[in-house]
Coordinates of C-alpha atoms in Angstrom, one line a residue:
M24 CA 89.3 70.1 -86.6
R25 CA 91.7 69.5 -83.8
S26 CA 95.0 67.8 -83.0
L27 CA 94.7 64.5 -81.3
P28 CA 95.9 64.4 -77.7
T29 CA 99.2 62.6 -77.1
L30 CA 97.4 59.7 -75.4
D31 CA 95.2 59.1 -78.4
L32 CA 98.2 59.3 -80.8
A33 CA 100.0 56.8 -78.6
V34 CA 97.1 54.3 -78.8
I35 CA 97.0 54.6 -82.6
A36 CA 100.7 54.3 -82.9
V37 CA 100.8 51.1 -80.7
Y38 CA 98.0 49.6 -82.9
L39 CA 99.8 50.4 -86.2
L40 CA 103.1 49.1 -84.8
A41 CA 101.4 45.9 -83.6
M42 CA 100.0 45.3 -87.1
L43 CA 103.4 45.7 -88.7
L44 CA 104.9 43.3 -86.1
V45 CA 102.4 40.7 -87.0
G46 CA 103.5 41.0 -90.7
F47 CA 107.1 40.6 -89.7
Y48 CA 106.2 37.6 -87.5
F49 CA 104.5 35.7 -90.2
S50 CA 107.1 36.7 -92.8
R51 CA 109.4 34.0 -91.3
R52 CA 106.9 31.3 -92.4
N53 CA 106.2 32.7 -95.9
K54 CA 108.7 30.6 -97.7
S55 CA 106.3 29.2 -100.4
T56 CA 103.4 30.2 -102.5
E57 CA 101.3 27.6 -100.7
Q58 CA 101.9 29.3 -97.4
F59 CA 101.4 32.8 -98.8
T60 CA 98.1 32.1 -100.6
K61 CA 96.6 29.2 -98.5
A62 CA 98.4 29.3 -95.1
S63 CA 99.0 25.6 -95.9
G64 CA 95.3 24.9 -94.9
S65 CA 96.0 25.4 -91.2
I66 CA 93.4 28.0 -90.1
P67 CA 90.6 26.8 -87.7
G68 CA 87.0 27.5 -88.6
W69 CA 86.3 29.9 -85.8
A70 CA 89.3 32.2 -86.7
L71 CA 88.3 32.0 -90.4
G72 CA 84.8 33.0 -89.6
I73 CA 85.9 36.1 -87.6
S74 CA 88.2 36.9 -90.5
I75 CA 85.4 36.8 -93.0
Y76 CA 83.2 38.8 -90.6
A77 CA 86.0 41.5 -90.3
T78 CA 86.3 41.7 -94.1
F79 CA 82.5 42.3 -94.4
L80 CA 82.7 44.9 -91.5
S81 CA 84.8 47.4 -93.5
S82 CA 84.9 51.1 -92.9
N83 CA 82.1 51.3 -95.5
T84 CA 80.0 49.7 -92.8
F85 CA 81.6 51.5 -89.9
L86 CA 81.1 54.9 -91.4
G87 CA 78.7 54.4 -94.3
V88 CA 75.9 52.6 -92.5
P89 CA 75.6 55.1 -89.6
G90 CA 75.8 57.9 -92.2
K91 CA 72.9 56.4 -94.3
S92 CA 70.8 55.7 -91.1
F93 CA 71.4 59.3 -90.0
G94 CA 70.4 60.7 -93.4
T95 CA 67.5 58.3 -94.1
N96 CA 66.5 55.2 -92.2
W97 CA 67.5 51.5 -91.6
N98 CA 67.1 50.7 -95.3
A99 CA 70.8 49.7 -95.5
F100 CA 70.2 46.9 -92.9
V101 CA 68.1 45.0 -95.5
F102 CA 71.4 44.1 -97.1
S103 CA 72.2 42.1 -94.0
I104 CA 68.8 40.4 -94.0
S105 CA 69.7 38.8 -97.4
M106 CA 72.9 37.2 -96.1
P107 CA 71.6 33.9 -94.6
L108 CA 70.1 32.7 -97.9
A109 CA 73.3 33.5 -99.8
A110 CA 75.3 31.8 -97.0
W111 CA 73.2 28.7 -97.3
A112 CA 73.9 28.5 -101.1
A113 CA 77.6 28.9 -100.4
A114 CA 77.7 26.3 -97.7
K115 CA 75.8 23.8 -99.7
Y116 CA 77.3 24.2 -103.2
F117 CA 80.2 26.6 -103.4
V118 CA 82.5 25.4 -100.6
P119 CA 82.4 21.7 -101.6
F120 CA 83.0 22.8 -105.2
Y121 CA 86.1 24.8 -104.5
R122 CA 87.5 22.4 -102.0
H123 CA 87.1 19.6 -104.5
T124 CA 88.9 21.5 -107.3
G125 CA 91.8 22.5 -105.0
E126 CA 92.5 25.5 -107.2
V127 CA 93.5 28.6 -105.2
S128 CA 92.0 31.0 -107.8
A129 CA 88.2 31.2 -107.9
Y130 CA 88.3 31.7 -111.7
T131 CA 90.4 28.8 -113.0
H132 CA 87.4 26.5 -113.5
L133 CA 85.8 29.1 -115.9
E134 CA 88.5 28.3 -118.4
H135 CA 87.8 24.6 -118.1
R136 CA 84.1 25.3 -118.6
F137 CA 84.1 28.0 -121.4
G138 CA 87.7 28.8 -122.4
A139 CA 90.5 31.2 -121.5
W140 CA 88.4 34.3 -122.3
A141 CA 85.9 33.5 -119.5
R142 CA 88.6 33.2 -116.9
T143 CA 90.2 36.5 -118.0
Y144 CA 86.9 38.3 -118.1
A145 CA 86.0 37.2 -114.5
V146 CA 89.5 38.2 -113.3
I147 CA 89.1 41.7 -114.9
C148 CA 85.7 42.1 -113.2
F149 CA 87.2 41.0 -109.9
L150 CA 90.1 43.4 -110.1
L151 CA 87.9 46.3 -110.9
T152 CA 85.6 45.4 -108.0
Q153 CA 88.6 45.3 -105.7
L154 CA 89.8 48.6 -107.0
A155 CA 86.4 50.2 -106.2
R156 CA 86.3 48.5 -102.8
M157 CA 89.8 49.6 -101.7
G158 CA 89.3 53.1 -103.1
S159 CA 86.0 53.6 -101.2
I160 CA 87.5 52.3 -98.0
F161 CA 90.6 54.5 -98.2
F162 CA 88.3 57.4 -98.8
G163 CA 86.0 56.5 -95.9
I164 CA 88.9 56.3 -93.4
A165 CA 90.5 59.5 -94.7
L166 CA 87.1 61.3 -94.2
S167 CA 87.1 60.3 -90.6
L168 CA 90.7 60.9 -89.7
Q169 CA 90.8 64.3 -91.5
A170 CA 88.2 65.6 -89.0
L171 CA 90.2 64.3 -86.1
T172 CA 93.7 65.3 -87.1
G173 CA 93.5 68.1 -89.6
Y174 CA 95.8 66.3 -92.0
S175 CA 94.8 66.3 -95.6
M176 CA 92.9 63.3 -96.9
K177 CA 95.6 62.6 -99.5
F178 CA 98.3 62.4 -96.8
I179 CA 96.1 60.1 -94.7
I180 CA 95.4 57.7 -97.6
L181 CA 99.1 57.6 -98.5
A182 CA 100.3 56.9 -94.9
M183 CA 97.6 54.2 -94.4
G184 CA 98.3 52.6 -97.7
I185 CA 102.0 52.3 -97.0
C186 CA 101.4 50.6 -93.6
I187 CA 98.9 48.2 -95.1
I188 CA 101.1 47.3 -98.0
I189 CA 104.1 46.5 -95.7
Y190 CA 102.3 44.0 -93.5
T191 CA 100.3 42.4 -96.3
V192 CA 103.5 41.8 -98.4
L193 CA 105.4 40.4 -95.4
G194 CA 102.7 38.3 -93.8
G195 CA 100.7 36.8 -96.6
I196 CA 97.1 35.4 -96.2
E197 CA 97.9 33.9 -92.7
A198 CA 98.9 37.4 -91.3
V199 CA 95.8 38.9 -93.0
I200 CA 93.5 36.3 -91.3
W201 CA 95.0 36.5 -87.8
T202 CA 95.1 40.3 -87.8
E203 CA 91.5 40.3 -89.0
V204 CA 90.6 38.2 -85.9
V205 CA 92.0 40.9 -83.7
Q206 CA 90.6 43.6 -85.9
G207 CA 87.1 42.1 -85.8
I208 CA 87.1 42.1 -82.0
I209 CA 88.4 45.7 -81.9
K210 CA 85.8 46.9 -84.4
T211 CA 82.9 45.4 -82.5
F212 CA 84.2 46.8 -79.2
G213 CA 84.6 50.2 -80.8
A214 CA 81.0 50.2 -82.1
L215 CA 79.6 49.4 -78.7
L216 CA 81.8 52.1 -77.1
I217 CA 80.5 54.7 -79.6
L218 CA 76.9 53.8 -78.9
Y219 CA 77.5 53.9 -75.1
I220 CA 79.0 57.4 -75.3
I221 CA 76.1 58.7 -77.5
I222 CA 73.5 57.3 -75.1
T223 CA 75.2 58.7 -72.0
N224 CA 75.5 62.1 -73.6
M225 CA 71.9 62.1 -74.8
P226 CA 69.4 64.1 -72.7
G227 CA 66.6 61.6 -71.9
G228 CA 68.7 58.6 -72.9
V229 CA 67.3 55.7 -74.9
S230 CA 63.7 56.7 -74.5
K231 CA 64.4 60.1 -76.2
I232 CA 66.3 58.4 -79.0
V233 CA 63.3 56.1 -79.6
D234 CA 60.8 58.9 -79.5
I235 CA 62.7 61.0 -82.1
G236 CA 63.3 58.0 -84.2
H237 CA 59.6 57.1 -84.3
Q238 CA 58.6 60.6 -84.9
D239 CA 60.9 61.0 -88.0
N240 CA 60.5 57.4 -89.2
K241 CA 64.2 56.6 -88.7
F242 CA 63.6 52.9 -87.9
S243 CA 61.9 52.1 -91.2
L244 CA 63.5 49.4 -93.5
G245 CA 62.2 51.3 -96.5
S246 CA 59.0 51.3 -98.6
Y247 CA 57.4 47.9 -99.2
L248 CA 55.8 49.0 -102.4
P249 CA 56.7 47.1 -105.6
D250 CA 58.9 50.0 -106.7
L251 CA 62.3 49.2 -108.4
K252 CA 63.1 52.9 -109.2
H253 CA 64.0 53.9 -105.6
S254 CA 65.9 52.3 -102.7
T255 CA 62.9 50.3 -101.4
F256 CA 63.0 47.3 -99.2
W257 CA 62.8 45.0 -102.2
V258 CA 65.6 46.8 -104.2
V259 CA 68.1 46.5 -101.3
L260 CA 67.0 42.9 -100.6
L261 CA 67.6 41.9 -104.2
Y262 CA 70.9 43.8 -104.4
G263 CA 72.0 42.2 -101.1
F264 CA 71.2 38.7 -102.1
F265 CA 73.0 38.9 -105.5
I266 CA 76.1 40.8 -104.1
N267 CA 76.3 38.4 -101.1
L268 CA 76.0 35.4 -103.5
N269 CA 78.9 36.9 -105.5
N270 CA 80.9 37.5 -102.2
F271 CA 80.4 34.0 -100.9
G272 CA 80.4 32.3 -104.2
M273 CA 83.1 33.7 -106.4
D274 CA 84.9 36.6 -104.7
Q275 CA 88.5 35.7 -104.4
N276 CA 88.7 37.3 -101.0
Y277 CA 86.3 34.6 -99.6
V278 CA 87.1 31.7 -101.9
Q279 CA 90.8 31.9 -101.1
R280 CA 89.8 31.6 -97.4
Y281 CA 88.0 28.4 -98.0
H282 CA 91.3 26.8 -99.0
T283 CA 93.0 28.0 -95.8
A284 CA 90.6 26.0 -93.6
S285 CA 91.7 22.6 -92.3
S286 CA 88.6 20.9 -93.7
S287 CA 85.4 21.6 -95.7
Q288 CA 83.4 21.4 -92.5
Q289 CA 85.6 24.2 -91.0
A290 CA 85.1 26.3 -94.1
V291 CA 81.3 25.9 -93.9
K292 CA 81.4 26.7 -90.2
S293 CA 83.3 30.0 -90.9
I294 CA 80.6 31.2 -93.3
W295 CA 77.8 30.7 -90.7
L296 CA 79.9 32.3 -88.0
C297 CA 80.4 35.3 -90.2
V298 CA 76.6 35.6 -90.7
V299 CA 75.8 35.2 -87.0
L300 CA 78.3 38.0 -86.2
Y301 CA 77.7 40.4 -89.0
V302 CA 73.9 40.6 -89.0
P303 CA 73.4 41.9 -85.5
V304 CA 76.5 44.1 -85.6
S305 CA 75.3 45.7 -88.9
L306 CA 72.0 46.5 -87.0
L307 CA 74.1 48.0 -84.3
F308 CA 75.6 50.5 -86.8
C309 CA 72.1 51.4 -87.9
V310 CA 71.2 52.1 -84.2
I311 CA 74.3 54.3 -84.0
G312 CA 73.2 56.3 -87.0
S313 CA 69.7 56.8 -85.6
S314 CA 71.1 57.7 -82.2
L315 CA 73.4 60.3 -83.7
Y316 CA 70.4 61.7 -85.6
A317 CA 68.5 62.1 -82.3
Y318 CA 71.5 63.6 -80.6
Y319 CA 71.9 66.2 -83.3
Q320 CA 68.2 67.0 -83.2
V321 CA 68.4 68.0 -79.6
H322 CA 71.6 69.9 -80.2
P323 CA 70.7 72.0 -83.3
E324 CA 73.8 74.2 -82.8
L325 CA 76.0 71.2 -83.6
T326 CA 74.0 70.6 -86.8
E327 CA 74.5 74.2 -87.9
I328 CA 78.2 74.0 -87.3
L329 CA 78.3 70.7 -89.3
R330 CA 76.3 72.2 -92.2
H331 CA 78.5 75.2 -92.3
Q332 CA 81.6 73.0 -92.6
V333 CA 80.1 71.0 -95.4
A334 CA 79.0 74.1 -97.2
V335 CA 82.5 75.6 -97.0
E336 CA 84.0 72.3 -98.4
R337 CA 81.6 72.4 -101.3
L338 CA 82.2 76.0 -102.3
S339 CA 85.3 77.4 -103.9
P340 CA 87.8 79.3 -101.6
G341 CA 86.8 82.8 -100.9
A342 CA 83.0 82.3 -101.0
S343 CA 81.0 84.9 -99.3
A344 CA 79.3 84.3 -95.9
T345 CA 76.0 84.8 -97.6
E346 CA 76.7 82.1 -100.2
I347 CA 77.9 79.7 -97.5
A348 CA 74.8 80.3 -95.4
R349 CA 72.6 79.7 -98.4
V350 CA 74.2 76.4 -99.3
A351 CA 74.3 75.3 -95.6
A352 CA 70.5 76.0 -95.2
A353 CA 69.7 73.9 -98.3
L354 CA 71.6 70.8 -97.0
K355 CA 69.6 67.8 -96.0
P356 CA 70.7 65.1 -93.4
E357 CA 71.7 62.7 -96.2
D358 CA 74.1 65.3 -97.6
Y359 CA 76.3 65.2 -94.5
G360 CA 75.6 61.8 -93.0
D361 CA 79.1 60.4 -93.5
K362 CA 80.6 63.4 -91.6
V363 CA 78.4 63.0 -88.5
M364 CA 80.4 60.3 -86.7
P365 CA 83.8 62.0 -87.2
N366 CA 82.2 65.3 -86.0
F367 CA 80.8 63.6 -82.9
M368 CA 84.2 62.0 -82.1
V369 CA 85.9 65.4 -82.4
T370 CA 83.4 67.1 -80.1
K371 CA 82.2 64.6 -77.5
I372 CA 84.5 61.6 -77.1
P373 CA 87.1 62.1 -74.4
A374 CA 90.9 61.8 -74.9
G375 CA 92.2 58.2 -74.8
L376 CA 88.9 56.7 -76.0
V377 CA 89.2 58.6 -79.3
G378 CA 92.4 56.6 -79.9
L379 CA 90.6 53.3 -79.3
I380 CA 87.8 54.2 -81.7
V381 CA 90.2 55.5 -84.3
S382 CA 92.0 52.2 -84.0
A383 CA 88.7 50.4 -84.5
I384 CA 88.1 52.5 -87.7
L385 CA 91.6 51.8 -88.9
S386 CA 91.1 48.1 -88.3
A387 CA 87.9 48.3 -90.3
A388 CA 89.8 49.7 -93.2
M389 CA 93.0 47.6 -92.9
S390 CA 91.3 44.2 -92.8
T391 CA 89.4 44.6 -96.0
I392 CA 92.1 46.4 -97.9
S393 CA 94.8 43.9 -96.9
S394 CA 92.7 40.9 -97.9
G395 CA 91.8 42.7 -101.2
M396 CA 95.5 43.2 -101.9
N397 CA 96.4 39.6 -101.2
A398 CA 93.5 38.3 -103.3
S399 CA 94.3 40.6 -106.2
A400 CA 97.9 39.5 -106.2
T401 CA 96.9 35.9 -106.2
V402 CA 94.5 36.1 -109.1
F403 CA 97.0 38.1 -111.1
S404 CA 99.7 35.5 -110.5
E405 CA 97.5 32.5 -111.2
D406 CA 95.1 33.7 -113.9
I407 CA 97.2 36.3 -115.8
Y408 CA 100.9 35.9 -115.4
K409 CA 101.1 32.1 -115.2
R410 CA 98.4 31.7 -117.8
Y411 CA 99.7 34.0 -120.5
F412 CA 103.3 34.9 -119.8
K413 CA 105.3 32.2 -117.9
P414 CA 103.5 29.0 -117.0
D415 CA 106.8 27.3 -115.8
I416 CA 107.6 30.0 -113.3
T417 CA 109.5 28.7 -110.2
D418 CA 108.1 28.9 -106.7
K419 CA 110.7 31.5 -105.7
Q420 CA 109.8 33.6 -108.8
T421 CA 106.1 33.3 -107.9
M422 CA 106.8 34.6 -104.4
N423 CA 108.6 37.7 -105.9
L424 CA 105.7 38.1 -108.3
L425 CA 103.1 37.9 -105.5
H426 CA 105.0 40.5 -103.5
M427 CA 105.2 42.9 -106.4
A428 CA 101.6 42.4 -107.4
T429 CA 100.5 43.1 -103.8
I430 CA 102.4 46.4 -103.9
V431 CA 100.8 47.3 -107.3
A432 CA 97.3 46.5 -106.0
G433 CA 97.9 48.7 -102.9
V434 CA 99.1 51.6 -105.0
A435 CA 96.1 51.3 -107.3
G436 CA 93.8 51.3 -104.3
I437 CA 95.5 54.4 -103.0
I438 CA 95.0 56.2 -106.3
A439 CA 91.3 55.1 -106.4
G440 CA 90.8 56.4 -102.9
I441 CA 92.3 59.8 -103.8
A442 CA 90.1 59.9 -106.9
M443 CA 87.0 59.4 -104.8
I444 CA 87.6 62.4 -102.6
G445 CA 84.4 64.6 -102.7
V446 CA 81.8 61.9 -103.3
K447 CA 78.5 62.3 -101.5
S448 CA 78.2 58.9 -99.8
V449 CA 80.9 56.3 -99.4
L450 CA 78.3 53.5 -99.1
D451 CA 76.4 54.6 -102.2
I452 CA 79.5 54.8 -104.4
W453 CA 80.7 51.4 -103.2
W454 CA 77.3 49.7 -103.7
Q455 CA 77.0 51.3 -107.2
L456 CA 80.5 50.3 -108.4
S457 CA 80.4 46.8 -107.0
G458 CA 77.0 46.2 -108.6
I459 CA 78.4 47.3 -112.0
F460 CA 81.6 45.2 -111.9
A461 CA 80.2 42.1 -110.2
G462 CA 77.0 41.6 -112.3
G463 CA 78.7 40.0 -115.3
M464 CA 81.0 37.9 -113.3
L465 CA 78.2 36.3 -111.2
G466 CA 76.0 35.7 -114.2
L467 CA 78.7 33.8 -116.1
F468 CA 79.6 31.8 -113.0
L469 CA 75.9 30.7 -112.4
L470 CA 75.5 29.9 -116.1
G471 CA 78.6 27.6 -116.0
I472 CA 77.6 25.9 -112.7
I473 CA 73.8 25.4 -113.4
S474 CA 73.5 24.9 -117.1
K475 CA 75.7 22.0 -117.9
Q476 CA 74.7 22.0 -121.6
T477 CA 75.8 25.6 -122.3
R478 CA 78.9 25.8 -124.5
N479 CA 81.5 28.4 -125.2
H480 CA 79.9 30.3 -128.1
E481 CA 76.6 30.5 -126.2
A482 CA 78.3 31.9 -123.1
I483 CA 80.0 34.5 -125.3
I484 CA 76.6 35.6 -126.7
A485 CA 75.2 35.8 -123.1
I486 CA 78.1 37.9 -121.8
T487 CA 77.9 40.2 -124.8
V488 CA 74.2 40.8 -124.2
G489 CA 74.8 41.2 -120.5
I490 CA 77.6 43.7 -120.9
L491 CA 75.4 45.8 -123.2
V492 CA 72.6 45.8 -120.7
I493 CA 74.9 46.7 -117.8
I494 CA 76.4 49.6 -119.9
W495 CA 73.0 50.8 -120.8
M496 CA 71.7 50.7 -117.2
T497 CA 74.8 52.5 -115.9
L498 CA 75.3 55.2 -118.5
S499 CA 71.8 55.9 -119.9
P500 CA 70.8 58.2 -117.0
L501 CA 73.5 60.6 -118.2
L502 CA 71.8 61.1 -121.5
P503 CA 70.2 64.5 -122.3
E504 CA 66.5 65.1 -121.7
N505 CA 65.5 64.6 -125.3
Y506 CA 66.8 61.0 -125.0
G507 CA 64.8 60.4 -121.9
W508 CA 62.7 57.6 -123.5
I509 CA 65.8 55.3 -123.6
R510 CA 67.0 56.1 -120.1
N511 CA 67.2 53.4 -117.5
T512 CA 64.7 54.4 -114.7
L513 CA 65.5 51.6 -112.3
H514 CA 67.6 52.2 -109.2
Q515 CA 71.3 51.7 -109.7
N516 CA 71.4 48.9 -107.2
M517 CA 69.4 46.9 -109.7
V518 CA 72.3 46.8 -112.1
I519 CA 73.8 43.6 -110.6
V520 CA 70.3 42.0 -110.4
I521 CA 69.3 42.7 -114.0
G522 CA 72.9 42.1 -115.4
T523 CA 73.2 38.7 -113.7
L524 CA 69.7 37.6 -114.8
T525 CA 70.3 38.8 -118.3
I526 CA 73.5 36.8 -118.7
F527 CA 72.1 33.7 -117.1
L528 CA 68.7 33.7 -118.9
T529 CA 70.3 34.6 -122.3
G530 CA 72.6 31.7 -122.0
I531 CA 69.8 29.3 -121.1
I532 CA 67.6 30.5 -124.0
V533 CA 70.4 30.3 -126.6
T534 CA 71.3 26.8 -125.3
R535 CA 67.7 25.7 -125.6
L536 CA 67.4 27.1 -129.1
R537 CA 70.6 25.1 -130.1
Q538 CA 69.2 21.9 -128.6
K539 CA 65.9 22.4 -130.5
S540 CA 67.8 23.1 -133.7
I541 CA 69.8 19.9 -133.3
A542 CA 66.7 17.9 -132.5
A543 CA 64.9 19.2 -135.5
S544 CA 67.8 18.4 -137.9
A545 CA 67.9 14.9 -136.5
I546 CA 64.3 14.1 -137.6
P547 CA 64.4 12.4 -141.1
L548 CA 62.4 14.2 -143.8
N549 CA 59.5 12.3 -145.3
K550 CA 60.0 11.5 -149.0

């Protein structure tokens, strides 16, 4: 660890100050809930597209994808390959649907379709997903900044959280979107800068990186065998399609943005712009991970130092040098992948440029967390408070409620981030938690949209069965060995796939059985 030079600290301070000033600037316009939640439908499609791209390009991508590529291969990029198909479904079906309803919450229509329970269930799933997302992002940014500054991860999470809460509360969705436009550009530039520095410091340059990558199979997208028990190409492809369908189709972060566009055409344009930007940039982060792997292969002394640091962190204070050496020797690249980029920044990136890259990482965290806070506050206001406590709330009272709910969401995210300190992989924990919380929500949504004949009680049966399956898939691996026969052996990324299909197909089957029963009872009996 080291203290950042004054120049780097100045760059970071200027960036944070600029974000706060943006919040203050837009606070002058946030005089109504329509402005706070929808920006009065004034955002152009190109800005909205960069905003959605910046939300996707969180610190989970900035730090997690290089960490996974360093430790394994390019299997994580398969997630991005699934995006175009999910984007097509969103552009063709979801955007017209939401723009037609005009409802700022993505979940209001579920009450019209199945009843209040369905709306509340989806909101709970969404809020839990946001909690996991914000927590994992706070953790990821703290992991990086700790290596650079020496400050504790808890302090970093608290300081970051306070800054994000202030500008999100002040500026509303319009401030979030326009800061994300700037942040998306900063993040992309930061990634290119990191790759350039790695290559220029690499003996042998690009050709050496390619040689080592081919030799150690670092460019593979994963196994193509029909295996759903490990993170194969097919597992990540299925996970990516379902989670991206959930993102574009019913995640409040994205649905709320559709309403900020000046027209449906601009909203559709924003989705495709996001895909065009995110897919190649996510590949760029895989390239960064493989390049870092090659760099550390030709500098084994840096690898040993990094292993030693990780071993010290894992052991209790006062561990002997022998014990530290034993644990360090047993570590594999996937055990310390998330720490490689911060370590490289500490040792090899010159003063001044570190501040720019840290600002890029900060922007990666701030864009996603701020949008999550705003979206969480919106659904709490629309789907919980107005629905169950005070339907006739005034616009001024709603604004106060939105501000308070934003603060509560931010504090909850801070607590979740602190709770995640010590996890092995930030990308793994985010993928696992999002799959668990989003599966039921997506299955219910698809059932309501596709199966027009499904009624309330059939949806309840479907959700009940789906929740039981998701709980079994999530918790059964923790069972003792003597209960191994009832364990779920599928990869955890399959939870959202199986959970969604279980809810949807159960609803379809129960609906068909009801229709057959009605048809049979309508046939007159022969005397």
